[in-house]
Tab-separated table of C-alpha atoms in Angstrom:
chain	number	residue	atom	x	y	z
A	1	MET	CA	166.651	84.594	53.353
A	2	HIS	CA	169.926	83.419	54.804
A	3	THR	CA	168.232	82.797	58.248
A	4	GLU	CA	165.358	80.871	56.669
A	5	THR	CA	167.680	78.549	54.808
A	6	THR	CA	169.875	77.892	57.770
A	7	MET	CA	167.149	76.957	60.110
A	8	PRO	CA	165.839	73.838	58.085
A	9	LYS	CA	169.447	72.530	57.824
A	10	GLN	CA	169.809	72.840	61.605
A	11	VAL	CA	166.637	71.129	62.192
A	12	GLU	CA	167.532	68.376	59.848
A	13	ALA	CA	171.000	67.932	61.561
A	14	ASP	CA	169.210	67.689	65.051
A	15	ASN	CA	166.930	65.129	63.791
A	16	SER	CA	169.808	63.096	62.237
A	17	ASN	CA	171.781	63.250	65.409
A	18	GLN	CA	168.606	62.119	67.372
A	19	SER	CA	168.037	59.212	65.081
A	20	HIS	CA	171.601	58.216	65.399
A	21	GLY	CA	171.582	58.298	68.937
A	22	ILE	CA	168.424	56.064	69.060
A	23	TRP	CA	169.974	53.515	66.623
A	24	ASN	CA	173.064	53.294	68.779
A	25	PHE	CA	170.808	52.802	71.910
A	26	LEU	CA	168.966	49.983	70.183
A	27	LYS	CA	172.273	48.314	69.290
A	28	TYR	CA	173.446	48.375	72.817
A	29	LEU	CA	169.900	46.841	73.821
A	30	ARG	CA	170.317	44.036	71.381
A	31	ALA	CA	173.872	43.304	72.772
A	32	ILE	CA	172.728	42.904	76.342
A	33	PRO	CA	171.580	39.389	76.094
A	34	PHE	CA	174.980	38.433	74.643
A	35	TRP	CA	176.904	40.052	77.430
A	36	ILE	CA	174.609	38.620	80.059
A	37	ILE	CA	175.365	35.121	78.580
A	38	ILE	CA	179.210	35.644	78.653
A	39	VAL	CA	179.191	37.252	82.178
A	40	CYS	CA	177.207	34.179	83.525
A	41	PHE	CA	179.568	31.798	81.954
A	42	ILE	CA	182.778	33.473	83.119
A	43	THR	CA	181.122	33.612	86.611
A	44	LEU	CA	180.161	29.945	86.458
A	45	VAL	CA	183.662	28.799	85.486
A	46	ILE	CA	185.344	31.010	88.123
A	47	GLY	CA	182.922	30.083	90.769
A	48	MET	CA	183.497	26.198	90.197
A	49	THR	CA	187.165	26.839	90.251
A	50	VAL	CA	187.252	28.850	93.373
A	51	ALA	CA	184.930	26.412	95.104
A	52	VAL	CA	187.255	23.459	94.411
A	53	PHE	CA	190.138	25.544	95.507
A	54	PHE	CA	188.478	26.447	98.867
A	55	ASN	CA	187.116	22.976	99.470
A	56	ALA	CA	190.517	21.447	98.816
A	57	PHE	CA	191.893	23.338	101.760
A	58	ALA	CA	188.848	23.175	103.989
A	59	LYS	CA	188.709	21.484	107.349
A	60	ALA	CA	184.786	21.421	106.851
A	61	TRP	CA	182.419	23.330	104.724
A	62	ASN	CA	178.709	22.777	105.675
A	63	GLY	CA	176.489	25.337	103.923
A	64	THR	CA	178.285	28.376	105.064
A	65	ILE	CA	179.862	31.052	102.531
A	66	LEU	CA	183.279	30.339	103.609
A	67	PRO	CA	184.852	27.086	105.190
A	68	ASP	CA	185.119	26.688	108.844
A	69	GLY	CA	188.832	26.438	108.771
A	70	TYR	CA	191.812	25.583	106.476
A	71	THR	CA	194.342	22.726	106.525
A	72	LEU	CA	196.963	21.018	104.245
A	73	GLN	CA	195.911	17.641	105.645
A	74	TRP	CA	193.969	16.716	102.412
A	75	PHE	CA	196.976	17.418	100.206
A	76	LYS	CA	199.145	15.317	102.535
A	77	GLN	CA	196.726	12.487	102.543
A	78	ALA	CA	196.262	12.620	98.802
A	79	TRP	CA	199.842	12.687	98.147
A	80	VAL	CA	200.482	9.491	100.251
A	81	SER	CA	197.337	7.709	99.336
A	82	TYR	CA	197.606	8.140	95.570
A	83	GLU	CA	201.405	8.203	95.289
A	84	ILE	CA	201.260	11.602	93.484
A	85	GLY	CA	205.040	11.958	93.740
A	86	ASN	CA	205.608	8.680	91.670
A	87	TYR	CA	203.135	9.787	89.038
A	88	TYR	CA	204.729	13.220	88.815
A	89	GLN	CA	208.131	11.631	88.309
A	90	ILE	CA	206.764	9.239	85.524
A	91	THR	CA	205.003	12.089	83.882
A	92	LEU	CA	208.081	14.271	83.855
A	93	GLU	CA	210.358	11.747	82.521
A	94	ILE	CA	207.963	11.006	79.666
A	95	VAL	CA	207.298	14.702	78.892
A	96	PHE	CA	210.740	15.854	79.246
A	97	SER	CA	212.296	13.184	76.926
A	98	ALA	CA	209.669	13.589	74.306
A	99	THR	CA	210.125	17.445	74.483
A	100	VAL	CA	213.800	16.979	73.789
A	101	ILE	CA	213.353	14.524	70.911
A	102	SER	CA	210.579	16.769	69.392
A	103	LEU	CA	212.876	19.727	69.247
A	104	VAL	CA	215.805	17.807	67.694
A	105	LEU	CA	213.582	16.300	65.036
A	106	SER	CA	211.353	19.482	64.382
A	107	LEU	CA	214.196	22.070	64.094
A	108	PRO	CA	215.533	20.625	60.720
A	109	THR	CA	212.011	19.951	59.590
A	110	ALA	CA	211.006	23.475	60.234
A	111	TYR	CA	214.073	24.830	58.519
A	112	ILE	CA	213.430	22.977	55.498
A	113	LEU	CA	209.749	23.937	55.260
A	114	ALA	CA	210.680	27.553	55.914
A	115	ARG	CA	213.535	27.857	53.440
A	116	ARG	CA	212.892	25.208	50.559
A	117	ASP	CA	210.361	24.801	48.003
A	118	PHE	CA	209.900	21.338	46.736
A	119	PRO	CA	207.219	19.102	45.311
A	120	TYR	CA	204.407	18.212	47.647
A	121	LYS	CA	205.501	20.618	50.288
A	122	ASN	CA	201.704	21.689	50.898
A	123	LEU	CA	201.022	17.915	51.281
A	124	LEU	CA	203.738	17.530	53.977
A	125	ILE	CA	202.415	20.763	55.758
A	126	GLY	CA	198.959	19.197	55.553
A	127	PHE	CA	200.274	16.137	57.040
A	128	PHE	CA	201.772	17.933	60.121
A	129	GLN	CA	198.561	19.814	60.560
A	130	MET	CA	196.537	16.518	60.978
A	131	PRO	CA	196.806	16.278	64.866
A	132	PHE	CA	195.370	19.706	65.078
A	133	THR	CA	192.568	19.248	62.480
A	134	LEU	CA	191.425	15.601	63.198
A	135	PRO	CA	189.540	14.448	66.169
A	136	GLU	CA	192.000	12.861	68.451
A	137	LEU	CA	190.307	9.462	68.537
A	138	VAL	CA	190.493	9.181	64.673
A	139	TYR	CA	194.363	8.552	65.016
A	140	ALA	CA	194.462	7.506	68.589
A	141	ILE	CA	192.513	4.206	68.171
A	142	PRO	CA	194.691	2.813	65.224
A	143	ILE	CA	197.805	3.745	66.980
A	144	THR	CA	196.674	2.118	70.092
A	145	SER	CA	196.040	-1.091	68.078
A	146	ILE	CA	199.514	-0.973	66.611
A	147	PHE	CA	201.328	-0.260	69.831
A	148	TYR	CA	199.497	-3.213	71.596
A	149	SER	CA	200.385	-5.496	68.590
A	150	ILE	CA	204.114	-4.697	68.623
A	151	GLY	CA	204.466	-4.519	72.559
A	152	LEU	CA	204.933	-0.776	72.739
A	153	ALA	CA	201.778	-0.160	74.960
A	154	GLU	CA	202.025	0.257	78.696
A	155	THR	CA	205.713	1.125	78.274
A	156	MET	CA	207.873	4.246	78.691
A	157	PRO	CA	209.099	4.171	75.047
A	158	GLY	CA	205.625	3.751	73.851
A	159	LEU	CA	204.354	6.708	75.946
A	160	ILE	CA	207.314	8.808	74.831
A	161	LEU	CA	206.592	7.977	70.926
A	162	VAL	CA	202.951	8.772	71.452
A	163	ASN	CA	203.892	12.257	72.725
A	164	LEU	CA	205.877	13.004	69.596
A	165	ILE	CA	202.721	12.844	67.627
A	166	ILE	CA	201.771	16.084	69.219
A	167	GLY	CA	205.184	17.436	70.090
A	168	ILE	CA	206.782	17.384	66.605
A	169	PRO	CA	203.984	19.168	64.659
A	170	PHE	CA	203.350	21.697	67.255
A	171	SER	CA	207.042	22.513	67.601
A	172	VAL	CA	207.373	22.810	63.764
A	173	PHE	CA	204.613	25.338	63.340
A	174	ILE	CA	206.127	27.244	66.190
A	175	LEU	CA	209.568	27.386	64.784
A	176	ILE	CA	208.584	28.209	61.156
A	177	PRO	CA	207.858	31.900	61.766
A	178	PHE	CA	211.049	32.389	63.785
A	179	ILE	CA	213.200	30.829	61.050
A	180	GLU	CA	211.336	32.868	58.293
A	181	SER	CA	212.307	36.024	60.251
A	182	LEU	CA	215.874	35.276	60.316
A	183	ASP	CA	218.358	37.184	57.976
A	184	GLN	CA	219.171	34.713	55.136
A	185	ARG	CA	222.154	36.827	54.171
A	186	LEU	CA	224.134	35.627	57.177
A	187	GLU	CA	223.660	32.063	56.054
A	188	TRP	CA	224.952	32.938	52.608
A	189	ALA	CA	227.980	34.749	53.973
A	190	ALA	CA	228.754	31.682	56.119
A	191	GLN	CA	228.464	29.443	53.121
A	192	SER	CA	230.736	31.575	50.914
A	193	LEU	CA	233.342	31.441	53.697
A	194	GLY	CA	233.294	27.691	53.384
A	195	ALA	CA	231.107	26.951	56.547
A	196	SER	CA	229.619	23.361	56.432
A	197	LYS	CA	225.808	22.870	56.987
A	198	PHE	CA	226.492	21.576	60.506
A	199	LYS	CA	228.570	24.597	61.531
A	200	MET	CA	226.021	27.065	59.968
A	201	LEU	CA	223.395	25.288	61.880
A	202	THR	CA	225.252	25.303	65.136
A	203	ARG	CA	226.922	28.600	65.022
A	204	ILE	CA	224.535	30.705	62.855
A	205	ILE	CA	220.948	29.437	62.936
A	206	ILE	CA	220.480	27.966	66.349
A	207	PRO	CA	221.954	30.867	68.351
A	208	GLN	CA	219.376	33.211	66.648
A	209	LEU	CA	216.704	30.790	67.191
A	210	ILE	CA	217.098	30.468	71.125
A	211	PRO	CA	213.818	32.513	71.813
A	212	GLY	CA	211.843	30.409	69.345
A	213	ILE	CA	213.405	27.133	70.579
A	214	THR	CA	212.492	28.147	74.223
A	215	ALA	CA	208.954	29.154	73.365
A	216	SER	CA	208.502	25.838	71.489
A	217	ALA	CA	209.841	23.776	74.251
A	218	ILE	CA	207.548	25.601	76.887
A	219	ASN	CA	204.465	25.132	74.751
A	220	ILE	CA	204.952	21.543	73.687
A	221	PHE	CA	205.969	20.612	77.241
A	222	ILE	CA	202.579	22.044	78.426
A	223	ARG	CA	200.662	20.242	75.615
A	224	MET	CA	202.326	16.828	76.427
A	225	PHE	CA	201.973	17.274	80.052
A	226	SER	CA	198.190	17.696	79.837
A	227	ASN	CA	197.763	14.980	76.936
A	228	PHE	CA	195.190	12.659	77.957
A	229	THR	CA	193.127	10.643	75.507
A	230	ILE	CA	195.806	8.636	73.579
A	231	ILE	CA	197.666	8.231	76.795
A	232	LEU	CA	194.574	6.774	78.482
A	233	LEU	CA	194.339	4.265	75.711
A	234	ILE	CA	197.958	3.015	75.693
A	235	SER	CA	198.906	3.416	79.466
A	236	GLY	CA	198.661	0.513	81.922
A	237	PRO	CA	198.297	0.562	85.639
A	238	GLU	CA	202.040	0.815	86.418
A	239	LYS	CA	202.837	3.396	83.651
A	240	GLN	CA	200.356	6.149	83.884
A	241	THR	CA	200.817	9.913	83.671
A	242	LEU	CA	199.395	12.256	86.215
A	243	PRO	CA	196.323	13.404	84.232
A	244	VAL	CA	195.373	9.675	83.421
A	245	MET	CA	195.786	8.805	87.281
A	246	VAL	CA	193.603	11.798	88.324
A	247	PHE	CA	190.945	10.795	85.891
A	248	SER	CA	190.833	7.237	87.141
A	249	VAL	CA	190.604	8.321	90.797
A	250	LEU	CA	187.879	10.782	90.069
A	251	SER	CA	185.817	8.441	87.980
A	252	SER	CA	185.855	5.852	90.653
A	253	SER	CA	185.884	7.983	93.700
A	254	GLY	CA	183.569	5.908	95.824
A	255	SER	CA	183.514	7.082	99.454
A	256	GLN	CA	186.575	9.249	99.227
A	257	PRO	CA	186.137	12.726	100.932
A	258	PRO	CA	185.491	15.502	98.579
A	259	GLN	CA	188.297	17.493	100.047
A	260	MET	CA	190.768	14.927	99.222
A	261	LEU	CA	189.497	14.599	95.557
A	262	ASN	CA	189.675	18.255	95.174
A	263	SER	CA	193.087	18.430	96.423
A	264	LEU	CA	194.022	15.835	93.864
A	265	ALA	CA	192.639	17.922	91.111
A	266	LEU	CA	194.542	20.864	92.382
A	267	SER	CA	197.764	18.854	92.184
A	268	LEU	CA	197.260	18.611	88.352
A	269	MET	CA	195.788	22.233	88.062
A	270	PHE	CA	198.712	23.827	89.786
A	271	PRO	CA	201.538	22.818	87.526
A	272	LEU	CA	199.584	23.491	84.340
A	273	LEU	CA	198.698	26.941	85.628
A	274	PHE	CA	202.181	27.614	86.420
A	275	PHE	CA	203.505	26.403	82.961
A	276	ALA	CA	200.823	28.447	81.205
A	277	PHE	CA	201.626	31.733	83.010
A	278	PHE	CA	205.232	31.134	82.584
A	279	SER	CA	204.615	30.632	78.764
A	280	LEU	CA	202.589	33.840	78.678
A	281	TRP	CA	205.408	35.756	80.520
A	282	PHE	CA	208.175	34.399	78.343
A	283	SER	CA	206.223	35.268	75.121
A	284	SER	CA	205.609	38.769	76.499
A	285	TYR	CA	209.553	39.181	77.503
A	286	THR	CA	210.521	37.823	74.041
A	287	GLN	CA	208.538	40.309	72.199
A	288	ARG	CA	209.811	43.220	74.391
A	289	ARG	CA	213.456	41.959	73.760
A	290	LEU	CA	212.978	41.809	69.952
A	291	GLY	CA	211.289	45.162	69.972
A	292	LYS	CA	207.955	43.768	68.668
């Protein structure tokens, strides 16, 4: 009797395992088209990037798998013909100035939003989120109209102010979690010992926020370095950032050699990739130092 009751249970378990295996196999089959699309997309993006990279250094590339030879001639020619050094200087001046101003203005703002409760706080937070939630043209066109009417368009101060629209909100939302993680008892102790708000800020809060301030500076620097749409609308022929200049050249390339155009594109891609990898490395380093 014991053997007779055990056998149906074993057969039932075997059937259940077989059905479970078939179901898993069918799920894998259904996922295959999705993974094919993902692999094709990644291959396409990497392939185009590699093609631009090799073509920028190629002496000639006529239907072969790899170029016939490699040279830096196109980079030298593009650097001289398009005055890339001058546009680098203008871009760095604008972005560096906007980064410093953004940090100075966003630090007290982030502290208030992280530490204080007040009426319409959520409304203020929503206001700072607008550059992320709205299409850029929604606020870029009115700002462009205002800047041209008051004479700030095509000027260095105007380009710096426009970058603050991105820099300040982005910096605020990076700094808020860092401020919320600080031990507020240190601030209470400093206040009880008679420290002024300025001393508390410079001696208690800012030293603890060095990782957050650095992370904020790196991230907003990258964002503003690659800022394009609103800069395109208010920049002039003499005051252009590097991304706008590259776009202008590529959109009116005419009879320029493809190798020189690709080397121009890489002149913009290289610093952005460097800043991006540095940002990832610093974030990982900060997490290890903080034990997270």
